[in-house]
Coordinates of C-alpha atoms in Angstrom, one line a residue:
M456 CA -125.2 -189.7 -92.1
I457 CA -128.0 -187.1 -91.8
K458 CA -130.8 -187.3 -89.1
L459 CA -134.0 -185.1 -88.7
L460 CA -135.8 -185.4 -85.6
K461 CA -139.4 -184.2 -85.9
N462 CA -142.0 -182.8 -83.5
A463 CA -139.7 -182.9 -80.4
Q464 CA -140.4 -181.0 -77.0
V465 CA -136.8 -179.5 -76.8
Y466 CA -135.3 -178.9 -73.1
A467 CA -132.1 -177.4 -74.3
P468 CA -132.0 -177.6 -70.9
E469 CA -134.4 -174.5 -71.0
F470 CA -137.6 -175.3 -72.5
L471 CA -137.4 -174.2 -76.3
G472 CA -140.9 -175.6 -77.1
K473 CA -141.9 -177.8 -79.8
K474 CA -139.0 -178.0 -82.5
D475 CA -137.4 -180.0 -85.2
V476 CA -133.8 -180.8 -84.9
L477 CA -131.3 -181.6 -87.9
I478 CA -128.2 -183.7 -87.3
I479 CA -125.3 -183.8 -89.5
G480 CA -122.7 -186.4 -88.7
D481 CA -122.1 -185.9 -84.9
K482 CA -123.1 -182.5 -84.6
V483 CA -126.5 -180.6 -84.4
C484 CA -126.7 -178.5 -87.5
R485 CA -130.2 -176.8 -87.2
I486 CA -133.0 -176.3 -84.9
A487 CA -136.3 -174.7 -86.0
D488 CA -139.8 -174.8 -85.6
K489 CA -140.3 -176.9 -88.8
I490 CA -137.5 -178.2 -91.0
E491 CA -138.7 -179.6 -94.2
G492 CA -137.2 -180.8 -97.5
Y493 CA -135.4 -183.6 -96.2
E494 CA -137.9 -186.3 -96.0
G495 CA -137.7 -189.0 -98.7
L496 CA -134.0 -188.5 -99.3
Q497 CA -131.9 -191.7 -99.1
E498 CA -129.4 -190.3 -96.8
V499 CA -131.6 -188.9 -94.3
E500 CA -132.9 -190.8 -91.4
V501 CA -136.4 -189.4 -90.3
F502 CA -137.4 -189.8 -86.4
D503 CA -141.0 -188.6 -85.4
L504 CA -140.7 -188.1 -81.8
A505 CA -144.3 -187.2 -81.4
G506 CA -144.2 -184.9 -78.6
K507 CA -141.6 -186.7 -76.5
K508 CA -139.1 -184.7 -74.8
L509 CA -135.7 -184.0 -76.1
V510 CA -132.8 -183.0 -73.7
P511 CA -129.3 -183.2 -73.7
G512 CA -127.5 -186.5 -73.0
Y513 CA -126.2 -187.0 -69.6
I514 CA -122.7 -185.9 -68.3
D515 CA -121.6 -188.3 -65.2
M516 CA -118.7 -186.3 -63.6
H517 CA -117.4 -189.2 -61.3
V518 CA -117.2 -192.9 -62.8
H519 CA -114.9 -195.6 -61.9
I520 CA -114.7 -196.8 -65.6
T521 CA -112.1 -199.6 -64.8
G522 CA -113.9 -200.6 -61.6
G523 CA -113.3 -199.9 -58.0
G524 CA -113.4 -201.7 -54.8
G525 CA -110.7 -203.9 -53.3
E526 CA -111.5 -202.5 -49.5
Q527 CA -112.3 -206.5 -48.7
G528 CA -109.2 -207.9 -50.7
P529 CA -108.6 -208.8 -54.4
A530 CA -111.8 -210.9 -54.8
S531 CA -114.0 -207.4 -53.7
R532 CA -112.4 -205.6 -56.9
V533 CA -115.4 -204.3 -59.0
P534 CA -115.7 -205.3 -62.8
E535 CA -115.1 -202.6 -65.6
S536 CA -118.0 -200.7 -66.9
Q537 CA -119.6 -201.5 -70.2
L538 CA -120.8 -199.1 -72.8
S539 CA -124.4 -200.4 -73.1
V540 CA -124.8 -199.8 -69.4
F541 CA -124.1 -196.2 -69.8
F542 CA -126.4 -195.7 -72.9
R543 CA -129.3 -197.5 -71.0
C544 CA -129.1 -194.7 -68.4
G545 CA -128.8 -191.8 -71.0
I546 CA -125.2 -191.2 -70.3
T547 CA -123.1 -190.0 -73.0
T548 CA -120.2 -188.3 -71.5
C549 CA -118.4 -189.2 -68.2
V550 CA -115.3 -188.4 -66.4
G551 CA -113.2 -191.6 -65.4
L552 CA -111.2 -191.7 -62.3
L553 CA -109.4 -194.1 -59.8
G554 CA -110.5 -194.6 -56.3
T555 CA -109.1 -196.0 -53.2
D556 CA -106.8 -198.6 -55.3
G557 CA -104.1 -197.0 -57.2
I558 CA -101.8 -199.8 -57.0
T559 CA -103.7 -202.7 -59.0
R560 CA -105.8 -200.0 -60.6
S561 CA -103.4 -198.3 -62.8
L562 CA -103.7 -194.8 -64.6
E563 CA -102.3 -196.7 -67.7
N564 CA -105.3 -198.7 -67.6
L565 CA -107.6 -195.9 -67.1
V566 CA -106.4 -193.9 -69.9
A567 CA -106.7 -197.1 -72.1
K568 CA -110.2 -197.7 -71.0
A569 CA -111.3 -194.1 -71.6
R570 CA -110.0 -194.3 -75.2
A571 CA -111.9 -197.6 -75.5
L572 CA -115.2 -196.1 -74.3
T573 CA -114.6 -193.1 -76.7
E574 CA -113.8 -195.2 -79.7
E575 CA -116.9 -197.2 -79.0
G576 CA -119.2 -194.1 -79.1
M577 CA -119.3 -192.1 -75.9
T578 CA -116.9 -189.2 -74.6
V579 CA -114.8 -190.0 -71.8
Y580 CA -112.3 -187.9 -69.9
T581 CA -110.0 -189.0 -67.1
L582 CA -108.2 -187.5 -63.9
T583 CA -104.9 -188.5 -63.0
N584 CA -103.7 -189.7 -59.3
Y585 CA -106.3 -191.6 -57.0
Y586 CA -106.4 -191.2 -53.3
A587 CA -103.3 -190.4 -52.4
Y588 CA -101.1 -187.3 -51.7
P589 CA -98.4 -186.6 -53.2
P590 CA -99.9 -187.7 -56.3
T591 CA -99.3 -190.7 -58.5
T592 CA -98.8 -189.8 -62.2
L593 CA -97.8 -191.4 -65.3
T594 CA -95.2 -188.7 -66.6
G595 CA -94.0 -187.6 -63.3
S596 CA -96.0 -184.6 -62.8
V597 CA -99.7 -183.6 -62.6
E598 CA -99.1 -180.8 -64.8
K599 CA -97.4 -182.9 -67.4
D600 CA -100.3 -185.5 -67.3
I601 CA -102.8 -183.2 -67.9
V602 CA -101.1 -181.3 -70.8
M603 CA -99.6 -184.2 -72.7
I604 CA -102.2 -187.0 -72.4
T605 CA -105.3 -186.2 -74.3
P606 CA -108.0 -187.7 -72.1
M607 CA -106.7 -185.9 -68.9
I608 CA -108.5 -182.9 -67.5
G609 CA -107.4 -182.8 -63.9
V610 CA -106.4 -184.5 -60.9
K611 CA -108.1 -186.4 -58.1
V612 CA -107.3 -186.5 -54.3
A613 CA -109.0 -187.9 -51.2
V614 CA -109.7 -185.3 -48.4
S615 CA -111.1 -185.7 -44.9
D616 CA -111.3 -189.5 -45.1
H617 CA -109.7 -192.2 -43.0
R618 CA -108.4 -193.6 -46.2
S619 CA -106.9 -190.3 -47.4
S620 CA -103.5 -189.1 -46.8
N621 CA -105.2 -186.1 -44.9
P622 CA -103.9 -183.2 -47.5
G623 CA -103.8 -180.0 -45.8
A624 CA -104.5 -176.2 -47.5
D625 CA -100.6 -176.2 -48.7
D626 CA -101.2 -179.5 -50.6
L627 CA -104.4 -178.4 -52.1
I628 CA -103.0 -175.2 -53.1
A629 CA -100.0 -177.2 -54.9
L630 CA -102.2 -179.3 -56.8
G631 CA -104.7 -176.4 -57.6
V632 CA -101.9 -174.4 -59.0
Q633 CA -100.6 -177.4 -61.0
A634 CA -104.0 -178.2 -62.6
R635 CA -105.0 -174.6 -63.2
R636 CA -101.8 -174.0 -65.1
A637 CA -102.1 -177.3 -67.1
G638 CA -105.5 -176.5 -67.8
L639 CA -104.6 -173.1 -69.2
M640 CA -101.8 -174.8 -71.6
S641 CA -104.0 -177.5 -72.6
N642 CA -107.5 -175.9 -72.8
T643 CA -108.8 -178.3 -70.4
A644 CA -110.5 -177.7 -67.3
G645 CA -107.7 -178.2 -64.9
L646 CA -109.8 -179.7 -62.2
V647 CA -109.0 -180.9 -59.0
T648 CA -111.8 -183.4 -57.9
M649 CA -111.8 -184.0 -54.3
H650 CA -113.2 -187.0 -52.7
M651 CA -114.6 -186.1 -49.5
G652 CA -115.0 -188.3 -46.5
S653 CA -117.0 -187.4 -43.5
G654 CA -113.9 -186.7 -41.5
K655 CA -113.4 -183.9 -39.0
G656 CA -111.7 -181.7 -41.5
R657 CA -114.8 -181.5 -43.8
L658 CA -114.1 -178.6 -46.4
N659 CA -111.9 -176.7 -44.1
P660 CA -108.6 -177.5 -45.9
L661 CA -110.2 -176.0 -49.2
F662 CA -111.6 -173.0 -47.6
E663 CA -108.2 -172.2 -46.0
A664 CA -106.4 -173.1 -49.4
L665 CA -108.9 -170.5 -51.1
E666 CA -108.2 -167.7 -48.5
K667 CA -104.4 -168.3 -48.8
S668 CA -104.1 -168.4 -52.6
D669 CA -105.3 -166.7 -55.7
I670 CA -106.8 -170.1 -57.2
P671 CA -110.2 -169.7 -58.3
A672 CA -112.8 -171.9 -56.4
K673 CA -114.2 -173.1 -59.8
N674 CA -110.9 -175.2 -60.1
F675 CA -112.0 -177.3 -57.2
L676 CA -115.1 -179.9 -57.2
P677 CA -115.7 -181.5 -53.9
T678 CA -117.6 -184.5 -54.5
H679 CA -120.0 -187.0 -52.2
M680 CA -121.2 -183.8 -50.6
L681 CA -124.2 -185.5 -49.4
R682 CA -122.6 -187.6 -46.6
C683 CA -123.7 -185.6 -43.7
P684 CA -125.4 -182.4 -42.8
E685 CA -122.0 -180.7 -41.8
L686 CA -120.7 -181.4 -45.1
I687 CA -123.6 -180.3 -47.1
E688 CA -123.6 -176.9 -45.1
D689 CA -119.8 -176.8 -46.2
G690 CA -120.9 -177.3 -49.8
A691 CA -123.4 -174.5 -49.5
K692 CA -121.0 -172.1 -48.2
L693 CA -118.6 -172.9 -51.2
V694 CA -121.4 -172.5 -53.9
R695 CA -122.3 -169.1 -52.0
M696 CA -118.4 -168.0 -52.7
G697 CA -118.7 -169.0 -56.3
G698 CA -117.4 -172.4 -56.2
Y699 CA -118.9 -176.0 -57.2
M700 CA -120.1 -179.0 -55.5
D701 CA -120.7 -182.4 -56.6
C702 CA -123.7 -184.6 -55.2
T703 CA -123.5 -188.3 -55.4
A704 CA -126.9 -190.0 -56.5
G705 CA -126.9 -193.1 -54.4
A706 CA -125.8 -196.9 -54.2
D707 CA -129.1 -198.4 -53.7
D708 CA -133.1 -197.9 -53.9
K709 CA -133.1 -196.7 -50.5
E710 CA -130.2 -194.2 -50.4
V711 CA -131.4 -192.7 -53.9
V712 CA -134.5 -191.4 -52.4
T713 CA -132.7 -190.1 -49.2
N714 CA -130.2 -188.3 -51.1
A715 CA -132.6 -187.0 -53.6
E716 CA -134.4 -185.5 -50.7
L717 CA -131.3 -183.9 -49.4
L718 CA -130.4 -182.3 -52.5
Y719 CA -133.6 -180.8 -53.0
N720 CA -133.6 -179.3 -49.8
L721 CA -130.0 -178.0 -50.6
L722 CA -131.3 -176.4 -53.8
Q723 CA -133.8 -174.6 -51.8
Q724 CA -131.5 -172.8 -49.6
E725 CA -131.0 -169.1 -49.8
G726 CA -128.0 -167.9 -51.9
V727 CA -127.3 -171.5 -53.2
D728 CA -127.0 -170.9 -57.1
T729 CA -128.5 -174.3 -58.5
T730 CA -126.2 -173.8 -61.6
H731 CA -123.3 -174.4 -59.3
V732 CA -124.4 -178.1 -58.4
T733 CA -123.8 -181.3 -60.1
L734 CA -124.8 -184.7 -59.8
S735 CA -122.8 -187.9 -60.5
S736 CA -123.1 -191.6 -59.9
D737 CA -119.8 -192.8 -58.5
A738 CA -120.6 -196.0 -61.0
F739 CA -118.6 -198.9 -60.6
G740 CA -117.1 -197.7 -57.4
S741 CA -117.2 -199.6 -54.2
Q742 CA -119.6 -198.4 -51.6
P743 CA -117.9 -199.9 -48.3
R744 CA -119.5 -199.8 -44.9
F745 CA -117.4 -199.5 -42.0
D746 CA -118.1 -199.8 -38.2
D747 CA -117.3 -197.4 -35.5
K748 CA -113.8 -199.2 -35.4
G749 CA -112.8 -198.8 -38.8
E750 CA -113.8 -202.4 -40.1
C751 CA -115.1 -203.0 -43.4
I752 CA -118.2 -204.8 -42.7
G753 CA -120.0 -204.8 -46.1
L754 CA -119.5 -203.8 -49.6
T755 CA -121.3 -203.2 -52.8
Y756 CA -120.9 -201.0 -55.7
A757 CA -122.8 -197.9 -57.4
S758 CA -124.8 -198.2 -60.6
P759 CA -125.4 -195.4 -63.0
K760 CA -129.2 -195.8 -63.4
Y761 CA -129.6 -193.9 -60.1
L762 CA -128.9 -190.7 -61.9
H763 CA -132.0 -190.6 -64.1
Q764 CA -133.8 -192.1 -61.1
T765 CA -132.9 -188.7 -59.1
I766 CA -133.9 -186.7 -61.9
K767 CA -137.3 -188.2 -61.8
L768 CA -137.5 -187.9 -58.0
L769 CA -136.5 -184.2 -57.9
V770 CA -139.3 -183.7 -60.4
E771 CA -141.8 -185.4 -58.4
M772 CA -140.7 -183.2 -55.4
G773 CA -141.5 -180.1 -57.2
L774 CA -138.2 -179.2 -58.9
S775 CA -138.8 -177.9 -62.5
L776 CA -137.4 -180.3 -65.2
E777 CA -135.2 -177.6 -66.5
E778 CA -133.6 -177.1 -62.9
A779 CA -133.2 -180.8 -62.6
L780 CA -131.7 -181.4 -66.0
R781 CA -129.0 -178.8 -65.4
L782 CA -127.4 -181.1 -62.5
L783 CA -126.5 -183.6 -65.5
T784 CA -126.1 -181.4 -68.4
S785 CA -125.2 -177.7 -68.5
T786 CA -123.6 -177.1 -65.3
P787 CA -121.2 -180.3 -65.6
A788 CA -120.4 -179.1 -69.3
K789 CA -119.6 -175.6 -67.7
V790 CA -117.3 -177.3 -65.2
L791 CA -115.6 -179.2 -67.8
G792 CA -115.1 -176.0 -70.0
K793 CA -117.5 -177.5 -72.7
E794 CA -120.4 -174.9 -72.6
G795 CA -122.0 -174.9 -76.0
I796 CA -120.5 -178.3 -76.9
K797 CA -121.6 -180.7 -74.3
G798 CA -124.8 -180.4 -72.2
C799 CA -127.0 -178.6 -74.3
V800 CA -129.3 -178.9 -77.4
A801 CA -127.9 -176.3 -79.6
E802 CA -126.8 -175.7 -82.9
N803 CA -123.1 -176.6 -83.5
A804 CA -123.1 -178.6 -80.2
D805 CA -122.2 -182.3 -80.2
A806 CA -125.2 -184.3 -81.2
D807 CA -125.5 -186.0 -77.8
L808 CA -129.4 -186.3 -77.4
L809 CA -131.8 -188.1 -75.1
V810 CA -135.4 -188.8 -75.8
L811 CA -138.1 -189.3 -72.8
D812 CA -141.6 -190.1 -72.7
E813 CA -144.5 -188.4 -70.9
N814 CA -143.7 -190.4 -67.8
L815 CA -139.8 -189.2 -68.1
E816 CA -138.9 -192.8 -69.1
I817 CA -135.8 -193.1 -71.2
T818 CA -136.7 -194.3 -74.8
T819 CA -134.1 -193.2 -77.2
L820 CA -130.5 -192.0 -77.1
F821 CA -128.2 -190.3 -79.9
A822 CA -124.6 -190.3 -79.0
K823 CA -122.2 -188.5 -81.0
G824 CA -125.1 -188.3 -83.6
K825 CA -125.4 -192.1 -83.6
V826 CA -128.1 -194.0 -82.6
A827 CA -127.2 -195.8 -79.2
L828 CA -130.7 -196.8 -77.8
L829 CA -133.8 -196.9 -79.8
D830 CA -137.3 -197.4 -78.1
G831 CA -135.6 -198.9 -75.1
E832 CA -133.4 -201.3 -77.2
V833 CA -129.7 -200.9 -77.1
K834 CA -128.3 -200.6 -80.5
M835 CA -124.5 -199.9 -79.7
K836 CA -122.8 -202.1 -77.4
G837 CA -119.0 -202.6 -76.7
R838 CA -117.0 -204.8 -78.7
F839 CA -117.1 -207.9 -76.4
E840 CA -120.4 -207.5 -74.9

């Protein structure tokens, strides 16, 4: 099916001005000041965006697609994600992963869920392992998982957290080598996503690993980097070294404001390349609260809605829309090795496109060229929704 989007203010995420965009199938075919000759044809749908903003669909780098939780027993396991929730939040691509629980939440279920969501209309990649080290895998090795299992693009591990196995520099080097080598063989990111707690080690094991090895910093992505001032400073140091860091939007209305302020201040630091910072939701992952004795005293779970809320808050604080959008579009696409395909409005890119009104509210979403959300109404849902 052919779709013609007329009169859009295009942010690619850089501002291109007022454009028409032609979609054929699941790809953006043409972008021009005016595209004519298609109106009235039976096989063409025309959408007049009337000056609304057209931006890339969001890429969420950290989602517990099969649900997280369990820190307060089996009844505290979080439900699985649903397609329509992603689309309401402007998300067309995500990385699915496991968290604390790699026992009752299996890699087999993770891969099946990723394939299901992809069949239903979005794009989902996955990471092997969960918090633990040595890693748990499907095939017996991290390398084989990434090379042989289609959605796999990397591995996860927890670092500097009381729930982690406290991997050291040599452990991170071992993971990094396997992930990088597998990434080269499979043409994937070969990513090591590091769940960061607020433990005493901070990013020191990673800094030591980078010092002792030849693995590029880009193959490691520490996440949850807004936990404390010391971790933020470590992240800034990593970015200055050419690496990347991922920041979590927040789990409630109060935390999202606090985290947006921390993120804004981080992006203003001298030497911090804003194109080396990503934003993710930790959606459907548990958000436990522990007291000073390590006892879990409360638990909720994160929502993907705080991603777009963070974008709006950053713009209100003074960040340009282009800079804010990069956190969820072009930068994660670069980390995933999908530049020019995901996270952009460009010819030959995937037709994952988000429409925002004058108040930056989400109105319409195209996922792989299909109408997922139209004027605020969900048009594509999961099979059993």
